[in-house]
PDB file of C-alpha atoms in Angstrom:
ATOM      1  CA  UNK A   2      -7.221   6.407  19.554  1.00 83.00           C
ATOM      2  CA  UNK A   3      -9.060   3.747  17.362  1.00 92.00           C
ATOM      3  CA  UNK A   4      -8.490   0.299  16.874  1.00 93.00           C
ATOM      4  CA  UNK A   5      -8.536  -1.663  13.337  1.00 92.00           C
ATOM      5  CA  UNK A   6      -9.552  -5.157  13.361  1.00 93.00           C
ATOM      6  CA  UNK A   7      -9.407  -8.388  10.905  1.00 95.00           C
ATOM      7  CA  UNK A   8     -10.116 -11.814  11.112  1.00 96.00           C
ATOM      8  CA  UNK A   9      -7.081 -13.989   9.199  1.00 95.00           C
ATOM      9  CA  UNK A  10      -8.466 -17.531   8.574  1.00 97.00           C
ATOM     10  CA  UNK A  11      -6.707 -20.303   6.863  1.00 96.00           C
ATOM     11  CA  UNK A  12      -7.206 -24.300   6.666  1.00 95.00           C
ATOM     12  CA  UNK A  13      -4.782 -26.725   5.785  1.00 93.00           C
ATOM     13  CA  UNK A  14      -5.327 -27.891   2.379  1.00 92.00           C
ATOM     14  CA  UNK A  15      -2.182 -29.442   0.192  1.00 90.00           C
ATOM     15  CA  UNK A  16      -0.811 -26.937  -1.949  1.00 92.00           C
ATOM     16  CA  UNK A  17      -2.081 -27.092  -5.903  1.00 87.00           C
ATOM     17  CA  UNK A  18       1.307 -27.094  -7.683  1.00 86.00           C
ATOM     18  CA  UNK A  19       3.925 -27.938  -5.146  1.00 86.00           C
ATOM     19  CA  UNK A  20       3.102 -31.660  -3.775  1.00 89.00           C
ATOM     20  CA  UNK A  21       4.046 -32.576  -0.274  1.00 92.00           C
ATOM     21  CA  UNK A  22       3.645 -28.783   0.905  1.00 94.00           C
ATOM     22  CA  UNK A  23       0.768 -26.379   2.571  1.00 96.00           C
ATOM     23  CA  UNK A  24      -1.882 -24.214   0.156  1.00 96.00           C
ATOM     24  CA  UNK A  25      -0.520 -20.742   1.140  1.00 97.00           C
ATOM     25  CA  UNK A  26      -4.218 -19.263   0.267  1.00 97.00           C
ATOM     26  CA  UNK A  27      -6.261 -17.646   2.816  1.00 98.00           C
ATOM     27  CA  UNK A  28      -8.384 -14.979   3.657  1.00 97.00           C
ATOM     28  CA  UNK A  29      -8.805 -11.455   5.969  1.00 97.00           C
ATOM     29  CA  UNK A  30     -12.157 -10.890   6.744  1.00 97.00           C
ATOM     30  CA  UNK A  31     -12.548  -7.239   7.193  1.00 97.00           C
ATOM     31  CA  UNK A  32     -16.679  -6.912   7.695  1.00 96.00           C
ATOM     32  CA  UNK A  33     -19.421  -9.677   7.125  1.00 96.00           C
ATOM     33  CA  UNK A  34     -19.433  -7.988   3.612  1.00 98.00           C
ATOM     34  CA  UNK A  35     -15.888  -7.507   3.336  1.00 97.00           C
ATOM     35  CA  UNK A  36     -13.573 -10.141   2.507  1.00 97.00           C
ATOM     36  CA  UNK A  37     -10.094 -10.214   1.026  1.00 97.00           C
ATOM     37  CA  UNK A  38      -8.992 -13.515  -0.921  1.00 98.00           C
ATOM     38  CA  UNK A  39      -4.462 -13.630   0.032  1.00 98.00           C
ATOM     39  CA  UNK A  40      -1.757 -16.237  -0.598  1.00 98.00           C
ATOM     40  CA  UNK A  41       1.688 -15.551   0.023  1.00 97.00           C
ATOM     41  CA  UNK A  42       3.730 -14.189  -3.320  1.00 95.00           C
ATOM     42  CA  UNK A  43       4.048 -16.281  -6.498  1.00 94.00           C
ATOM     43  CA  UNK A  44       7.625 -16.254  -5.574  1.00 92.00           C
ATOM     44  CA  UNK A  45       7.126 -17.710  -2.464  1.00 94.00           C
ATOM     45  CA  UNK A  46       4.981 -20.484  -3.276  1.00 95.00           C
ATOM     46  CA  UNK A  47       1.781 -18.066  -3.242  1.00 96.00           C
ATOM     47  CA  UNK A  48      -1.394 -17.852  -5.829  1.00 96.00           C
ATOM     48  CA  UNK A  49      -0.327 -15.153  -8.359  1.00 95.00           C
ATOM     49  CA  UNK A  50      -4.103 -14.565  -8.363  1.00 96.00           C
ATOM     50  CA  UNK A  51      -4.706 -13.333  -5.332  1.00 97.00           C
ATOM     51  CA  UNK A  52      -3.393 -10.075  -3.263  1.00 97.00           C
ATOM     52  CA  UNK A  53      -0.199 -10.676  -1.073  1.00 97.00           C
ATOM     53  CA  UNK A  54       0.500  -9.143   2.297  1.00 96.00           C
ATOM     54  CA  UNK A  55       3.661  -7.387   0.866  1.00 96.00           C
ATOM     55  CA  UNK A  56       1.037  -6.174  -1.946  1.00 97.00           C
ATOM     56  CA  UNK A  57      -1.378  -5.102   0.816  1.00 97.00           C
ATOM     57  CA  UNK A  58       0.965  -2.802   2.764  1.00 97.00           C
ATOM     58  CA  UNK A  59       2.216  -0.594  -0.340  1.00 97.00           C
ATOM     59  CA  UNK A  60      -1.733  -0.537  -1.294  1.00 97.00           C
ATOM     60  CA  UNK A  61      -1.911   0.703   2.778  1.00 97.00           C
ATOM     61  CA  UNK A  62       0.746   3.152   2.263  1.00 97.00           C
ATOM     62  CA  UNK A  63      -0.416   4.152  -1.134  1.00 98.00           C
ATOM     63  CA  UNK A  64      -4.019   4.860   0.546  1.00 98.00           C
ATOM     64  CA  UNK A  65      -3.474   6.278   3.795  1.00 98.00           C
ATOM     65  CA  UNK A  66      -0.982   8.672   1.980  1.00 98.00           C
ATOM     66  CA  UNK A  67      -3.712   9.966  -1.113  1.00 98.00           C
ATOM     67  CA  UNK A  68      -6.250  10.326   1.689  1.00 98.00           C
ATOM     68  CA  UNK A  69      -3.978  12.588   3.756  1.00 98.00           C
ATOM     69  CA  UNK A  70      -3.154  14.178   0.459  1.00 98.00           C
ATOM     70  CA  UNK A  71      -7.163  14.891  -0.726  1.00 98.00           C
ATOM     71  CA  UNK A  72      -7.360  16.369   3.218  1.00 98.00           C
ATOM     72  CA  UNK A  73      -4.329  18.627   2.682  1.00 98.00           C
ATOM     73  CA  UNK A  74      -5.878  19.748  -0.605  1.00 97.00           C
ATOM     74  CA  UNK A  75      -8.985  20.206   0.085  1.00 97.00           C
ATOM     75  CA  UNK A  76      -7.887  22.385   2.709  1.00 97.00           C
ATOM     76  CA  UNK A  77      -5.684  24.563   0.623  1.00 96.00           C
ATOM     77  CA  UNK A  78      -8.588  25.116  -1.872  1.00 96.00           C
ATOM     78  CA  UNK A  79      -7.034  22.443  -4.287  1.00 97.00           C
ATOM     79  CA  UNK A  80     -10.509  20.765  -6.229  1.00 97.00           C
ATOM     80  CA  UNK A  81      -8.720  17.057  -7.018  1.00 97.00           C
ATOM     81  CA  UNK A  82     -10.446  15.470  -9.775  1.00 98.00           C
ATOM     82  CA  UNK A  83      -8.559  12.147 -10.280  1.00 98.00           C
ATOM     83  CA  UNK A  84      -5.585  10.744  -8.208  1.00 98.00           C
ATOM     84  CA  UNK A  85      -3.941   7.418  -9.752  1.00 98.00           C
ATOM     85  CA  UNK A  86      -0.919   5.692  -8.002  1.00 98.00           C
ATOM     86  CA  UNK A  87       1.075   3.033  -9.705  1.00 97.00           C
ATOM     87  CA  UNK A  88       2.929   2.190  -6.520  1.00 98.00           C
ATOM     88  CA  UNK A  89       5.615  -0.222  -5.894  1.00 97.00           C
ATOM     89  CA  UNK A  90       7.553  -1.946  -2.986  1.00 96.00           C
ATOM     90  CA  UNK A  91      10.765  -4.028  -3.489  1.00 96.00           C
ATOM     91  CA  UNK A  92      11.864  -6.877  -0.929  1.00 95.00           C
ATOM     92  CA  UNK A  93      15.416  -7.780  -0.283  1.00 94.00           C
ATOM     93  CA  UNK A  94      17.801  -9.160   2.324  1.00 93.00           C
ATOM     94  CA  UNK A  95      19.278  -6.801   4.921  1.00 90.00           C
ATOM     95  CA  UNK A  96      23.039  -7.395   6.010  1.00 90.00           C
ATOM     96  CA  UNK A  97      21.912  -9.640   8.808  1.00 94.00           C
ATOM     97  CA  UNK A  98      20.498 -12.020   5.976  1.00 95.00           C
ATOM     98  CA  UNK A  99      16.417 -11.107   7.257  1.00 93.00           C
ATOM     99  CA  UNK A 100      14.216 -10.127   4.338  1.00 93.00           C
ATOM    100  CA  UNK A 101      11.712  -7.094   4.367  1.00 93.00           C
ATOM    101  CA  UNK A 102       9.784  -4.837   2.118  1.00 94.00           C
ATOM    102  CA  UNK A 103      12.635  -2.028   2.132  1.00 93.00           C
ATOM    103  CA  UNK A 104      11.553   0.130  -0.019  1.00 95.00           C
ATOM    104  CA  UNK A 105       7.961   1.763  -1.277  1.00 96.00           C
ATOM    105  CA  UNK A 106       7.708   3.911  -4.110  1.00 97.00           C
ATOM    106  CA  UNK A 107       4.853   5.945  -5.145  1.00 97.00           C
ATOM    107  CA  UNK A 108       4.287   7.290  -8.289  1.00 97.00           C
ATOM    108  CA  UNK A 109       1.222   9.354  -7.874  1.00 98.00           C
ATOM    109  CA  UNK A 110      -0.481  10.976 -10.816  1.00 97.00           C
ATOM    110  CA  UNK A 111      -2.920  13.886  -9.837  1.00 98.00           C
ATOM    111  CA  UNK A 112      -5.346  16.356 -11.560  1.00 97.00           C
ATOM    112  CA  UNK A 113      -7.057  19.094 -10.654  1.00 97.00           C
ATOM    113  CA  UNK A 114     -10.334  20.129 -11.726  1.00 96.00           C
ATOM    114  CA  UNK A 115     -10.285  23.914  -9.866  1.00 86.00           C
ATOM    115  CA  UNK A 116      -9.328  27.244 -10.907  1.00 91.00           C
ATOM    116  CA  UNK A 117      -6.426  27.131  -8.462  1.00 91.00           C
ATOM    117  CA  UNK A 118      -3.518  24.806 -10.051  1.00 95.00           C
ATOM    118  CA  UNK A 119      -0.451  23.960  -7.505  1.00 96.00           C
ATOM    119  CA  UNK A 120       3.333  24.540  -9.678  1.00 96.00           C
ATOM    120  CA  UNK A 121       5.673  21.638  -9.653  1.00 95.00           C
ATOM    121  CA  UNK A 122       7.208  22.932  -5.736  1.00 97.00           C
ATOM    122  CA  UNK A 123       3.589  23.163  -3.906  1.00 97.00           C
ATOM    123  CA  UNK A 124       2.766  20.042  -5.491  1.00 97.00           C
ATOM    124  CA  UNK A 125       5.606  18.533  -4.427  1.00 96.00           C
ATOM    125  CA  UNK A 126       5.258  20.256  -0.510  1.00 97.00           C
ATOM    126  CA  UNK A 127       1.609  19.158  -0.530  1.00 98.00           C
ATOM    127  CA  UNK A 128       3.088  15.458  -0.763  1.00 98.00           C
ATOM    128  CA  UNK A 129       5.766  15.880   1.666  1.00 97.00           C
ATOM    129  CA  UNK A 130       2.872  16.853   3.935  1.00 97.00           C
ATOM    130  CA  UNK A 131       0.942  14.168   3.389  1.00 98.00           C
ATOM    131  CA  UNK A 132       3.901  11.483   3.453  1.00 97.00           C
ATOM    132  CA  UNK A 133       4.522  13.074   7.300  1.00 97.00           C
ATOM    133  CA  UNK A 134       0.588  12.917   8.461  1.00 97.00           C
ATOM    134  CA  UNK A 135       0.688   9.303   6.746  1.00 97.00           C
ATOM    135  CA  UNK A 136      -0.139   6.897  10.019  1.00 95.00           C
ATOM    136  CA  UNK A 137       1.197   3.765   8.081  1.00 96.00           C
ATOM    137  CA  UNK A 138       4.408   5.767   6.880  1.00 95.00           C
ATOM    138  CA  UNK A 139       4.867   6.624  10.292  1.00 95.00           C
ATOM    139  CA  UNK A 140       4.795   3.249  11.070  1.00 95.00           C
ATOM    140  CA  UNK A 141       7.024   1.420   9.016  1.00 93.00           C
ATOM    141  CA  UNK A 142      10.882   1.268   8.853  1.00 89.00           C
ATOM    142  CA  UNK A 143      10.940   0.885   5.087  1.00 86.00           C
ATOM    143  CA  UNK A 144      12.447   3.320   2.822  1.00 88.00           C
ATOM    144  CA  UNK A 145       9.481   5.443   0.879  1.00 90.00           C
ATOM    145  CA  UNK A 146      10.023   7.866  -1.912  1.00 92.00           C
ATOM    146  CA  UNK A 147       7.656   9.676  -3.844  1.00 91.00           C
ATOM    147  CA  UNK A 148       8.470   9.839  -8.016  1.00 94.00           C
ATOM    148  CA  UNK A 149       6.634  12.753  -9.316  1.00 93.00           C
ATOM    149  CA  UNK A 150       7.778  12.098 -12.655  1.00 87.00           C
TER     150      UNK A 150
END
C-alpha cells in the first residue's frame, strides 16, 4: 500500500572511548531536511547522546499507536487536548540465548478538552482499539502493554 524509505549512512571512524574498535555513530536520513543523528546504546558501546534503534522503535510504536488513538477519538467525538507518553521497551535474552526488545510499555497520559469525557472502561477500549489498528504493533513480536495508571 505505501512504501517508507531511509537512507542509513555510516563511515568508519575509530570509536572515541573504546580504542582499537569502530565509532558506532551514524545517521538515517529521512528527507533532505530530515536527518536523525543514531549510535548503538550506551550499553553497547553507543553515544548516550544520540537516539538508538531500540529507542526508535518504542518512539514508532508509541507514535503510530497515539495517532491511531487521536483517529479513533476524533471519530467518537472525543476533543484531545494533550497526549504525553513516557514509553518504555526492555531488552533481554530469549531461551535460545538471542537478544530482542521483548517488551514495550506505554504509559500514555491523555486530556480532553470537550464536553464529552470517556470513564476509565471507554478510555481504556479506545486504546485497545488503537493498539489493534497500530501497523507497527502489528508488526512486531514483542510483548506491548498499555499502563493507564
Amino acid at each position: 500500500m505505501s512504501d517508507h524509505r531511509i537512507r542509513l549512512e555510516w563511515a568508519s571512524t575509530e570509536h572515541s572511548r573504546q580504542p582499537g574498535t569502530y565509532s558506532r555513530d551514524h545517521r538515517a536520513i529521512i528527507s533532505p531536511q530530515v536527518t536523525i543523528p543514531l549510535s548503538a546504546a550506551p550499553d553497547y558501546l553507543g553515544n548516550s547522546e544520540l537516539a538508538d534503534p531500540e529507542q526508535l522503535l518504542v518512539s514508532a510504536l508509541a507514535s503510530c499507536h497515539m495517532l491511531y488513538f487521536l483517529a479513533i477519538c476524533e471519530g467518537s467525538g472525543y476533543a484531545v487536548s494533550t497526549y504525553v507518553d513516557e514509553a518504555i521497551g526492555k531488552v533481554s535474552k530469549s531461551a535460545e540465548g538471542l537478544y530482542s526488545v521483548s517488551s514495550i510499555t506505554l504509559r500514555p497520559k491523555v486530556s480532553f478538552s470537550s464536553e464529552k469525557q470517556p470513564d476509565h472502561e471507554t478510555l481504556e477500549r479506545l486504546h485497545n482499539r488503537a493498539h489493534k489498528g497500530c501497523f507497527i504493533a502489528n508488526s512486531i513480536k514483542s510483548s506491548v502493554s498499555i499502563d493507564l495508571g
